[in-house]
CSV table of N, CA and C and ligand atoms in Angstrom, one decimal:
chain,number,residue,atom,x,y,z
A,202,MET,N,0.8,-1.2,0.1
A,202,MET,CA,0.0,0.1,0.2
A,202,MET,C,0.9,1.1,-0.1
A,203,THR,N,0.6,2.1,-1.0
A,203,THR,CA,1.5,3.2,-1.0
A,203,THR,C,0.8,4.5,-0.2
A,204,VAL,N,1.6,5.2,0.5
A,204,VAL,CA,1.3,6.3,1.3
A,204,VAL,C,2.1,7.4,0.7
A,205,ASP,N,1.5,8.8,0.4
A,205,ASP,CA,2.2,9.8,-0.1
A,205,ASP,C,2.8,10.6,1.3
A,206,TYR,N,4.0,10.2,1.5
A,206,TYR,CA,4.5,10.7,2.8
A,206,TYR,C,4.9,12.1,2.6
A,207,PRO,N,5.5,12.4,1.4
A,207,PRO,CA,5.8,14.0,1.4
A,207,PRO,C,4.6,14.9,1.5
A,208,LEU,N,3.3,14.5,1.1
A,208,LEU,CA,2.2,15.2,1.3
A,208,LEU,C,1.8,15.1,2.7
A,209,LEU,N,1.9,13.8,3.3
A,209,LEU,CA,1.6,13.9,4.8
A,209,LEU,C,2.4,14.8,5.7
A,210,ALA,N,3.8,14.9,5.1
A,210,ALA,CA,4.7,15.8,6.0
A,210,ALA,C,4.3,17.1,5.9
A,211,ARG,N,3.7,17.7,4.6
A,211,ARG,CA,3.3,19.0,4.6
A,211,ARG,C,2.0,19.4,5.3
A,212,GLN,N,1.3,18.3,5.4
A,212,GLN,CA,-0.1,18.4,6.0
A,212,GLN,C,0.3,18.5,7.7
A,213,LEU,N,1.1,17.7,8.1
A,213,LEU,CA,1.5,17.6,9.6
A,213,LEU,C,2.1,18.9,9.9
A,214,ALA,N,2.9,19.4,9.1
A,214,ALA,CA,3.7,20.7,9.3
A,214,ALA,C,2.6,21.8,9.5
A,215,ALA,N,1.7,21.8,8.7
A,215,ALA,CA,0.4,22.8,8.8
A,215,ALA,C,-0.4,22.6,10.1
A,216,LEU,N,-0.7,21.4,10.5
A,216,LEU,CA,-1.3,21.0,11.7
A,216,LEU,C,-0.7,21.4,12.9
A,217,LEU,N,0.6,21.4,12.9
A,217,LEU,CA,1.5,21.6,14.2
A,217,LEU,C,1.8,23.1,14.5
A,218,ASP,N,0.6,23.9,14.9
A,218,ASP,CA,0.8,25.3,14.7
A,218,ASP,C,0.9,25.8,16.3
A,219,THR,N,1.4,24.9,17.1
A,219,THR,CA,1.9,25.4,18.6
A,219,THR,C,3.4,24.8,18.6
A,220,ARG,N,3.9,25.2,19.8
A,220,ARG,CA,5.2,24.6,19.9
A,220,ARG,C,5.1,23.6,21.2
A,221,ASP,N,4.0,23.4,21.6
A,221,ASP,CA,4.0,22.6,22.8
A,221,ASP,C,4.1,21.2,22.6
A,222,TRP,N,4.6,20.4,23.4
A,222,TRP,CA,4.9,19.0,23.2
A,222,TRP,C,3.6,18.2,23.2
A,223,LEU,N,2.8,18.6,24.3
A,223,LEU,CA,1.6,17.9,24.6
A,223,LEU,C,0.7,18.0,23.6
A,224,THR,N,0.4,19.2,23.1
A,224,THR,CA,-0.5,19.5,22.0
A,224,THR,C,-0.1,18.8,20.7
A,225,ASN,N,1.1,19.0,20.4
A,225,ASN,CA,1.6,18.4,19.1
A,225,ASN,C,1.6,17.0,19.2
A,226,SER,N,2.1,16.3,20.3
A,226,SER,CA,2.2,15.0,20.3
A,226,SER,C,0.7,14.2,20.0
A,227,ALA,N,-0.2,14.9,20.7
A,227,ALA,CA,-1.6,14.5,20.6
A,227,ALA,C,-2.1,14.6,19.2
A,228,GLN,N,-1.9,15.8,18.6
A,228,GLN,CA,-2.2,16.1,17.2
A,228,GLN,C,-1.8,15.0,16.3
A,229,THR,N,-0.2,14.7,16.6
A,229,THR,CA,0.5,14.0,15.6
A,229,THR,C,0.0,12.6,15.5
A,230,VAL,N,-0.4,12.0,16.7
A,230,VAL,CA,-0.9,10.6,16.8
A,230,VAL,C,-2.2,10.4,16.1
A,231,ALA,N,-3.0,11.3,16.6
A,231,ALA,CA,-4.4,11.3,15.7
A,231,ALA,C,-4.2,11.5,14.2
A,232,PHE,N,-3.4,12.3,13.9
A,232,PHE,CA,-3.1,12.4,12.4
A,232,PHE,C,-2.7,11.1,11.7
A,233,LEU,N,-1.8,10.6,12.3
A,233,LEU,CA,-1.0,9.3,11.8
A,233,LEU,C,-2.1,8.2,11.7
A,234,MET,N,-2.8,8.0,12.9
A,234,MET,CA,-3.8,7.1,12.9
A,234,MET,C,-5.0,7.2,11.8
A,235,GLN,N,-5.4,8.5,11.6
A,235,GLN,CA,-6.2,8.8,10.4
A,235,GLN,C,-5.7,8.5,8.9
A,236,GLU,N,-4.4,8.9,8.9
A,236,GLU,CA,-3.8,8.9,7.6
A,236,GLU,C,-3.1,7.7,7.0
A,237,ILE,N,-2.7,7.0,8.0
A,237,ILE,CA,-1.6,5.8,7.7
A,237,ILE,C,-2.6,4.5,7.7
A,238,PRO,N,-2.8,3.8,6.6
A,238,PRO,CA,-3.8,2.7,6.8
A,238,PRO,C,-3.2,1.7,7.6
A,239,GLU,N,-4.1,0.6,8.0
A,239,GLU,CA,-3.7,-0.6,8.6
A,239,GLU,C,-3.0,-0.4,10.0
A,240,LEU,N,-3.3,0.6,10.7
A,240,LEU,CA,-2.5,0.6,12.1
A,240,LEU,C,-3.7,0.3,13.2
A,241,ASN,N,-3.2,-0.3,14.3
A,241,ASN,CA,-4.3,-0.5,15.3
A,241,ASN,C,-3.8,0.3,16.6
A,242,TRP,N,-2.6,0.8,16.5
A,242,TRP,CA,-2.1,1.5,17.7
A,242,TRP,C,-1.0,2.6,17.4
A,243,ALA,N,-1.1,3.9,17.8
A,243,ALA,CA,0.0,4.8,17.4
A,243,ALA,C,0.1,5.7,18.6
A,244,GLY,N,1.2,5.9,19.0
A,244,GLY,CA,1.5,6.7,20.4
A,244,GLY,C,2.9,6.9,20.6
A,245,PHE,N,3.1,8.0,21.6
A,245,PHE,CA,4.3,8.4,22.0
A,245,PHE,C,4.7,7.7,23.4
A,246,TYR,N,5.8,7.3,23.6
A,246,TYR,CA,6.4,7.0,24.9
A,246,TYR,C,7.5,8.1,25.2
A,247,LEU,N,7.4,8.6,26.4
A,247,LEU,CA,8.5,9.7,26.7
A,247,LEU,C,9.4,9.2,28.0
A,248,GLN,N,10.7,9.8,27.7
A,248,GLN,CA,11.5,9.5,28.8
A,248,GLN,C,11.5,10.5,29.9
A,249,ARG,N,10.6,10.3,30.9
A,249,ARG,CA,10.4,11.3,32.1
A,249,ARG,C,11.3,11.0,33.3
A,250,GLU,N,11.5,9.6,33.4
A,250,GLU,CA,12.4,9.2,34.5
A,250,GLU,C,13.7,8.4,33.5
A,251,PRO,N,14.8,8.5,34.3
A,251,PRO,CA,16.1,7.8,33.4
A,251,PRO,C,15.8,6.3,33.3
A,252,GLU,N,16.2,6.1,31.9
A,252,GLU,CA,16.0,4.7,31.4
A,252,GLU,C,14.6,4.0,31.4
A,253,THR,N,13.6,4.9,31.4
A,253,THR,CA,12.2,4.4,31.5
A,253,THR,C,11.2,5.1,30.6
A,254,LEU,N,10.4,4.3,29.9
A,254,LEU,CA,9.5,5.0,28.8
A,254,LEU,C,8.1,5.1,29.7
A,255,CYS,N,7.7,6.4,29.6
A,255,CYS,CA,6.4,6.6,30.1
A,255,CYS,C,5.3,6.7,29.0
A,256,LEU,N,4.2,6.1,29.2
A,256,LEU,CA,3.1,6.2,28.1
A,256,LEU,C,2.6,7.6,27.9
A,257,GLY,N,2.6,8.1,26.8
A,257,GLY,CA,2.4,9.5,26.6
A,257,GLY,C,0.9,9.6,25.5
A,258,PRO,N,0.6,10.5,24.9
A,258,PRO,CA,-0.5,10.5,23.9
A,258,PRO,C,-0.4,9.4,22.9
A,259,PHE,N,-1.6,8.8,22.9
A,259,PHE,CA,-1.7,7.6,22.0
A,259,PHE,C,-3.3,7.4,21.6
A,260,GLN,N,-3.3,6.5,20.5
A,260,GLN,CA,-4.6,6.2,19.9
A,260,GLN,C,-4.6,4.6,19.8
A,261,GLY,N,-5.7,4.2,20.3
A,261,GLY,CA,-5.7,2.7,20.2
A,261,GLY,C,-6.1,2.1,21.5
A,262,LYS,N,-6.1,0.9,21.8
A,262,LYS,CA,-6.1,0.3,23.2
A,262,LYS,C,-5.4,0.7,24.2
A,263,PRO,N,-5.8,0.7,25.6
A,263,PRO,CA,-5.1,1.1,26.5
A,263,PRO,C,-3.6,0.2,26.5
A,264,ALA,N,-2.4,0.9,26.7
A,264,ALA,CA,-1.2,0.0,26.5
A,264,ALA,C,-0.5,0.0,27.7
A,265,CYS,N,0.7,-0.6,27.5
A,265,CYS,CA,1.7,-1.0,28.7
A,265,CYS,C,2.4,0.2,29.1
A,266,HIS,N,2.5,0.3,30.5
A,266,HIS,CA,3.3,1.4,31.1
A,266,HIS,C,3.7,1.1,32.5
A,267,PRO,N,4.9,1.2,32.9
A,267,PRO,CA,6.1,1.9,32.2
A,267,PRO,C,6.7,0.7,31.3
A,268,ILE,N,7.6,1.3,30.5
A,268,ILE,CA,8.6,0.3,29.8
A,268,ILE,C,10.1,0.4,30.0
A,269,PRO,N,10.7,-0.2,30.8
A,269,PRO,CA,12.1,-0.1,31.0
A,269,PRO,C,13.0,-0.1,29.8
A,270,PHE,N,13.9,0.6,29.5
A,270,PHE,CA,14.8,0.6,28.3
A,270,PHE,C,15.2,-0.9,28.0
A,271,GLY,N,15.4,-1.6,29.0
A,271,GLY,CA,15.9,-3.1,28.8
A,271,GLY,C,14.9,-3.9,28.0
A,272,LYS,N,13.6,-3.4,28.1
A,272,LYS,CA,12.5,-4.4,27.5
A,272,LYS,C,11.9,-4.1,26.2
A,273,GLY,N,11.6,-5.0,25.4
A,273,GLY,CA,10.8,-4.8,24.3
A,273,GLY,C,11.2,-4.1,23.0
A,274,VAL,N,10.4,-3.8,22.2
A,274,VAL,CA,10.7,-3.2,20.9
A,274,VAL,C,11.2,-1.7,21.3
A,275,CYS,N,10.2,-1.1,22.0
A,275,CYS,CA,10.5,0.1,22.4
A,275,CYS,C,11.6,0.3,23.1
A,276,GLY,N,11.9,-0.4,24.1
A,276,GLY,CA,13.2,-0.5,24.9
A,276,GLY,C,14.3,-0.4,23.9
A,277,ALA,N,14.3,-1.4,23.0
A,277,ALA,CA,15.4,-1.5,22.1
A,277,ALA,C,15.7,-0.3,21.4
A,278,ALA,N,14.5,0.4,20.7
A,278,ALA,CA,14.7,1.8,20.0
A,278,ALA,C,15.3,2.8,20.9
A,279,ALA,N,14.9,2.8,22.3
A,279,ALA,CA,15.4,3.9,23.3
A,279,ALA,C,16.9,3.5,23.4
A,280,ARG,N,17.2,2.3,23.8
A,280,ARG,CA,18.7,1.9,24.1
A,280,ARG,C,19.6,2.1,22.9
A,281,THR,N,19.2,1.7,21.8
A,281,THR,CA,20.1,1.8,20.6
A,281,THR,C,19.9,3.1,19.8
A,282,ARG,N,18.9,3.8,20.0
A,282,ARG,CA,18.6,5.1,19.2
A,282,ARG,C,18.6,4.8,17.8
A,283,GLN,N,18.2,3.5,17.4
A,283,GLN,CA,17.9,3.2,16.1
A,283,GLN,C,16.5,2.9,15.9
A,284,THR,N,15.9,3.1,14.7
A,284,THR,CA,14.6,2.8,14.5
A,284,THR,C,14.5,1.3,14.3
A,285,GLN,N,13.4,0.6,14.9
A,285,GLN,CA,13.1,-0.7,15.0
A,285,GLN,C,11.9,-1.1,14.2
A,286,ARG,N,12.3,-1.8,13.1
A,286,ARG,CA,11.2,-2.3,12.1
A,286,ARG,C,11.0,-3.8,12.2
A,287,ILE,N,9.8,-4.1,12.8
A,287,ILE,CA,9.6,-5.4,13.1
A,287,ILE,C,8.6,-6.0,12.2
A,288,ASP,N,8.9,-6.9,11.4
A,288,ASP,CA,7.8,-7.6,10.4
A,288,ASP,C,6.9,-8.5,11.3
A,289,ASP,N,7.3,-9.3,12.1
A,289,ASP,CA,6.4,-10.2,13.0
A,289,ASP,C,6.8,-10.1,14.4
A,290,VAL,N,6.0,-9.4,15.1
A,290,VAL,CA,6.3,-9.3,16.5
A,290,VAL,C,6.4,-10.6,17.4
A,291,HIS,N,5.7,-11.5,16.8
A,291,HIS,CA,5.7,-12.9,17.6
A,291,HIS,C,7.0,-13.7,17.5
A,292,ALA,N,7.9,-13.0,16.5
A,292,ALA,CA,9.3,-13.6,16.4
A,292,ALA,C,10.2,-12.9,17.3
A,293,VAL,N,9.7,-12.1,18.1
A,293,VAL,CA,10.7,-11.1,18.9
A,293,VAL,C,10.4,-11.6,20.3
A,294,ALA,N,11.6,-12.3,20.8
A,294,ALA,CA,11.3,-13.0,22.2
A,294,ALA,C,10.7,-12.0,23.3
A,295,ASP,N,11.3,-10.8,23.5
A,295,ASP,CA,10.9,-10.1,24.4
A,295,ASP,C,9.9,-8.9,24.1
A,296,HIS,N,9.2,-9.1,23.0
A,296,HIS,CA,8.3,-8.1,22.5
A,296,HIS,C,7.1,-8.0,23.7
A,297,ILE,N,6.8,-6.9,23.9
A,297,ILE,CA,5.6,-6.6,25.0
A,297,ILE,C,4.3,-6.5,24.2
A,298,ALA,N,3.4,-7.7,24.5
A,298,ALA,CA,2.2,-7.6,23.9
A,298,ALA,C,1.1,-6.8,24.5
A,299,CYS,N,0.7,-5.6,24.1
A,299,CYS,CA,-0.2,-4.7,24.7
A,299,CYS,C,-1.6,-5.2,24.0
A,300,ASP,N,-1.6,-5.1,22.6
A,300,ASP,CA,-2.9,-5.4,21.9
A,300,ASP,C,-2.7,-6.7,21.2
A,301,ALA,N,-3.4,-7.6,21.4
A,301,ALA,CA,-3.2,-8.9,20.9
A,301,ALA,C,-3.1,-8.9,19.3
A,302,ASP,N,-4.0,-7.7,18.8
A,302,ASP,CA,-3.9,-7.8,17.3
A,302,ASP,C,-2.7,-7.2,16.6
A,303,SER,N,-1.7,-6.8,17.4
A,303,SER,CA,-0.5,-6.2,16.8
A,303,SER,C,0.2,-7.4,16.2
A,304,ARG,N,0.7,-7.2,14.8
A,304,ARG,CA,1.5,-8.1,14.3
A,304,ARG,C,2.8,-7.6,13.7
A,305,SER,N,2.8,-6.4,13.2
A,305,SER,CA,4.1,-5.8,13.0
A,305,SER,C,4.2,-4.5,13.6
A,306,GLU,N,5.5,-3.9,13.8
A,306,GLU,CA,5.6,-2.7,14.6
A,306,GLU,C,6.8,-1.9,13.9
A,307,LEU,N,6.6,-0.5,14.2
A,307,LEU,CA,7.8,0.3,13.8
A,307,LEU,C,7.9,1.4,15.0
A,308,VAL,N,9.2,1.5,15.5
A,308,VAL,CA,9.4,2.3,16.6
A,308,VAL,C,10.6,3.3,16.3
A,309,VAL,N,10.3,4.6,16.2
A,309,VAL,CA,11.3,5.6,15.8
A,309,VAL,C,11.7,6.5,17.1
A,310,PRO,N,13.0,6.3,17.4
A,310,PRO,CA,13.5,7.1,18.6
A,310,PRO,C,13.5,8.6,18.2
A,311,ILE,N,13.3,9.4,19.4
A,311,ILE,CA,13.5,11.1,19.2
A,311,ILE,C,14.5,11.5,20.1
A,312,VAL,N,15.5,12.0,19.5
A,312,VAL,CA,16.8,12.3,20.2
A,312,VAL,C,16.8,13.7,20.0
A,313,VAL,N,16.9,14.5,21.4
A,313,VAL,CA,17.1,16.0,21.3
A,313,VAL,C,18.2,16.4,22.1
A,314,GLN,N,19.4,17.1,21.3
A,314,GLN,CA,20.4,17.4,22.1
A,314,GLN,C,21.1,16.2,22.7
A,315,ASP,N,21.4,15.2,22.0
A,315,ASP,CA,22.0,14.0,22.6
A,315,ASP,C,21.2,13.4,23.8
A,316,ARG,N,19.8,13.6,23.8
A,316,ARG,CA,19.1,13.1,25.1
A,316,ARG,C,18.0,12.5,24.4
A,317,LEU,N,17.7,11.1,24.7
A,317,LEU,CA,16.4,10.3,24.2
A,317,LEU,C,15.2,10.9,24.7
A,318,TRP,N,14.5,11.8,23.9
A,318,TRP,CA,13.3,12.5,24.4
A,318,TRP,C,12.3,11.3,24.6
A,319,GLY,N,12.0,10.4,23.7
A,319,GLY,CA,11.0,9.5,23.7
A,319,GLY,C,11.1,8.7,22.3
A,320,VAL,N,10.0,7.8,22.2
A,320,VAL,CA,9.8,7.2,20.9
A,320,VAL,C,8.4,7.3,20.3
A,321,LEU,N,8.3,7.2,19.0
A,321,LEU,CA,7.1,7.0,18.4
A,321,LEU,C,6.8,5.7,18.1
A,322,ASP,N,5.9,4.9,18.6
A,322,ASP,CA,5.5,3.6,18.3
A,322,ASP,C,4.3,3.4,17.5
A,323,LEU,N,4.4,2.6,16.3
A,323,LEU,CA,3.2,2.3,15.6
A,323,LEU,C,3.1,0.8,15.4
A,324,ASP,N,1.9,0.3,15.6
A,324,ASP,CA,1.6,-1.0,15.5
A,324,ASP,C,0.4,-1.3,14.4
A,325,SER,N,0.7,-2.5,13.6
A,325,SER,CA,-0.2,-3.0,12.7
A,325,SER,C,-0.7,-4.3,12.9
A,326,PRO,N,-2.0,-4.6,12.5
A,326,PRO,CA,-2.5,-6.0,12.7
A,326,PRO,C,-1.9,-6.8,11.5
A,327,ARG,N,-1.3,-6.2,10.5
A,327,ARG,CA,-0.7,-7.1,9.3
A,327,ARG,C,0.6,-7.3,9.5
A,328,ARG,N,1.1,-8.6,9.2
A,328,ARG,CA,2.4,-9.0,9.2
A,328,ARG,C,3.1,-8.3,8.1
A,329,GLY,N,4.4,-7.8,8.4
A,329,GLY,CA,5.2,-7.1,7.2
A,329,GLY,C,4.6,-5.7,6.9
A,330,ARG,N,3.7,-5.1,7.7
A,330,ARG,CA,3.1,-3.9,7.2
A,330,ARG,C,3.9,-2.7,6.8
A,331,PHE,N,5.2,-2.7,7.4
A,331,PHE,CA,6.0,-1.4,7.4
A,331,PHE,C,7.4,-2.0,6.5
A,332,SER,N,7.3,-1.3,5.4
A,332,SER,CA,8.4,-1.6,4.3
A,332,SER,C,9.6,-0.4,4.7
A,333,THR,N,10.7,-0.6,4.0
A,333,THR,CA,11.8,0.5,4.3
A,333,THR,C,11.4,1.7,3.8
A,334,ASP,N,10.5,2.0,2.9
A,334,ASP,CA,9.9,3.1,2.3
A,334,ASP,C,9.0,3.7,3.4
A,335,ASP,N,8.3,2.8,4.0
A,335,ASP,CA,7.3,3.4,5.2
A,335,ASP,C,8.4,3.9,6.4
A,336,GLN,N,9.3,3.1,6.7
A,336,GLN,CA,10.0,3.5,7.7
A,336,GLN,C,10.7,4.9,7.4
A,337,ALA,N,11.3,5.1,6.1
A,337,ALA,CA,11.8,6.5,5.8
A,337,ALA,C,10.7,7.7,5.9
A,338,GLY,N,9.6,7.3,5.3
A,338,GLY,CA,8.5,8.3,5.4
A,338,GLY,C,8.0,8.6,6.8
A,339,ILE,N,8.1,7.5,7.7
A,339,ILE,CA,7.6,7.8,9.0
A,339,ILE,C,8.7,8.7,9.9
A,340,GLU,N,10.0,8.2,9.7
A,340,GLU,CA,11.1,8.9,10.2
A,340,GLU,C,11.0,10.4,9.7
A,341,ALA,N,10.7,10.7,8.5
A,341,ALA,CA,10.5,12.1,8.0
A,341,ALA,C,9.4,12.9,8.8
A,342,LEU,N,8.3,12.1,9.1
A,342,LEU,CA,7.2,12.6,9.7
A,342,LEU,C,7.7,13.0,11.4
A,343,VAL,N,8.3,12.1,11.8
A,343,VAL,CA,8.8,12.3,13.2
A,343,VAL,C,9.8,13.6,13.2
A,344,ALA,N,10.6,13.6,12.2
A,344,ALA,CA,11.4,14.9,12.1
A,344,ALA,C,10.5,16.2,11.9
A,345,VAL,N,9.4,16.2,11.2
A,345,VAL,CA,8.5,17.3,11.4
A,345,VAL,C,8.1,17.5,12.8
A,346,PHE,N,7.7,16.5,13.4
A,346,PHE,CA,7.1,16.7,14.7
A,346,PHE,C,8.1,17.5,15.6
A,347,ALA,N,9.3,16.9,15.5
A,347,ALA,CA,10.6,17.3,16.2
A,347,ALA,C,10.8,18.7,16.0
A,348,ALA,N,10.8,19.2,14.8
A,348,ALA,CA,11.3,20.5,14.2
A,348,ALA,C,10.1,21.5,14.7
A,349,ARG,N,8.9,21.1,14.7
A,349,ARG,CA,8.0,22.0,15.1
A,349,ARG,C,7.3,22.2,16.4
A,350,THR,N,8.3,21.4,17.4
A,350,THR,CA,7.9,21.4,18.8
A,350,THR,C,9.2,21.6,19.7
A,351,ASP,N,8.8,22.4,20.8
A,351,ASP,CA,9.8,22.5,21.8
A,351,ASP,C,10.0,21.4,22.8
A,352,LEU,N,11.1,20.6,22.3
A,352,LEU,CA,11.2,19.4,23.1
A,352,LEU,C,12.3,19.5,24.2
A,353,GLU,N,12.8,20.6,24.4
A,353,GLU,CA,13.7,20.9,25.3
A,353,GLU,C,13.0,21.1,26.8
A,354,GLN,N,11.8,21.6,26.7
A,354,GLN,CA,11.1,21.8,28.0
A,354,GLN,C,10.7,20.6,28.9
A,355,ALA,N,10.5,20.7,30.0
A,355,ALA,CA,10.2,19.5,30.9
A,355,ALA,C,9.0,18.9,30.4
A,356,HIS,N,8.9,17.5,30.5
A,356,HIS,CA,7.5,17.0,30.2
A,356,HIS,C,7.0,15.9,31.2
B,1003,SME,N1,5.0,-3.6,21.7
B,1003,SME,C1,5.8,-2.7,22.4
B,1003,SME,C2,5.0,-2.2,23.6
B,1003,SME,C3,4.3,-1.1,23.2
B,1003,SME,S1,2.7,-1.4,22.7
B,1003,SME,O1,2.8,-2.0,21.3
B,1003,SME,C4,1.8,-0.1,22.6
B,1003,SME,C5,7.1,-3.2,22.7
B,1003,SME,O2,7.4,-4.3,22.6
B,1003,SME,O3,7.9,-2.5,23.2
């Protein structure tokens, strides 16, 4: 399924007209859930305490909280600061199953001034939902969010 990510990036930039992290993160996950097909969960986890991910604004079923950096796909993204693109979460030994419908997952780390601010986590009920093109497109959307938001302020 092809998504026009450059178009979504322009729309997201127009939508994010505050600098506030809470408003912008809530708007961003609602936008992604509307515009990217085949998602069952989209949300932010924030590093509010050292080495721990705290559940932030999200769309989908109630989710796991907190997630230590040592655990799961989100923890791996936070620890390594590398995007995690998982075709089949059932094949990941320490995957944390929040919604039993989730089959593939993409987690993008958000780093500000060499500090891990948090991660964006997207889940899909379809195995192999996220291609490398989707990864690049979604990383570009995260870059729009980060550029249009004050992420240095306390959260
Ligand atoms: N599956 C994630 C946990 C977060 S939920 O998918 C919302 C993980 O293994 O880190």
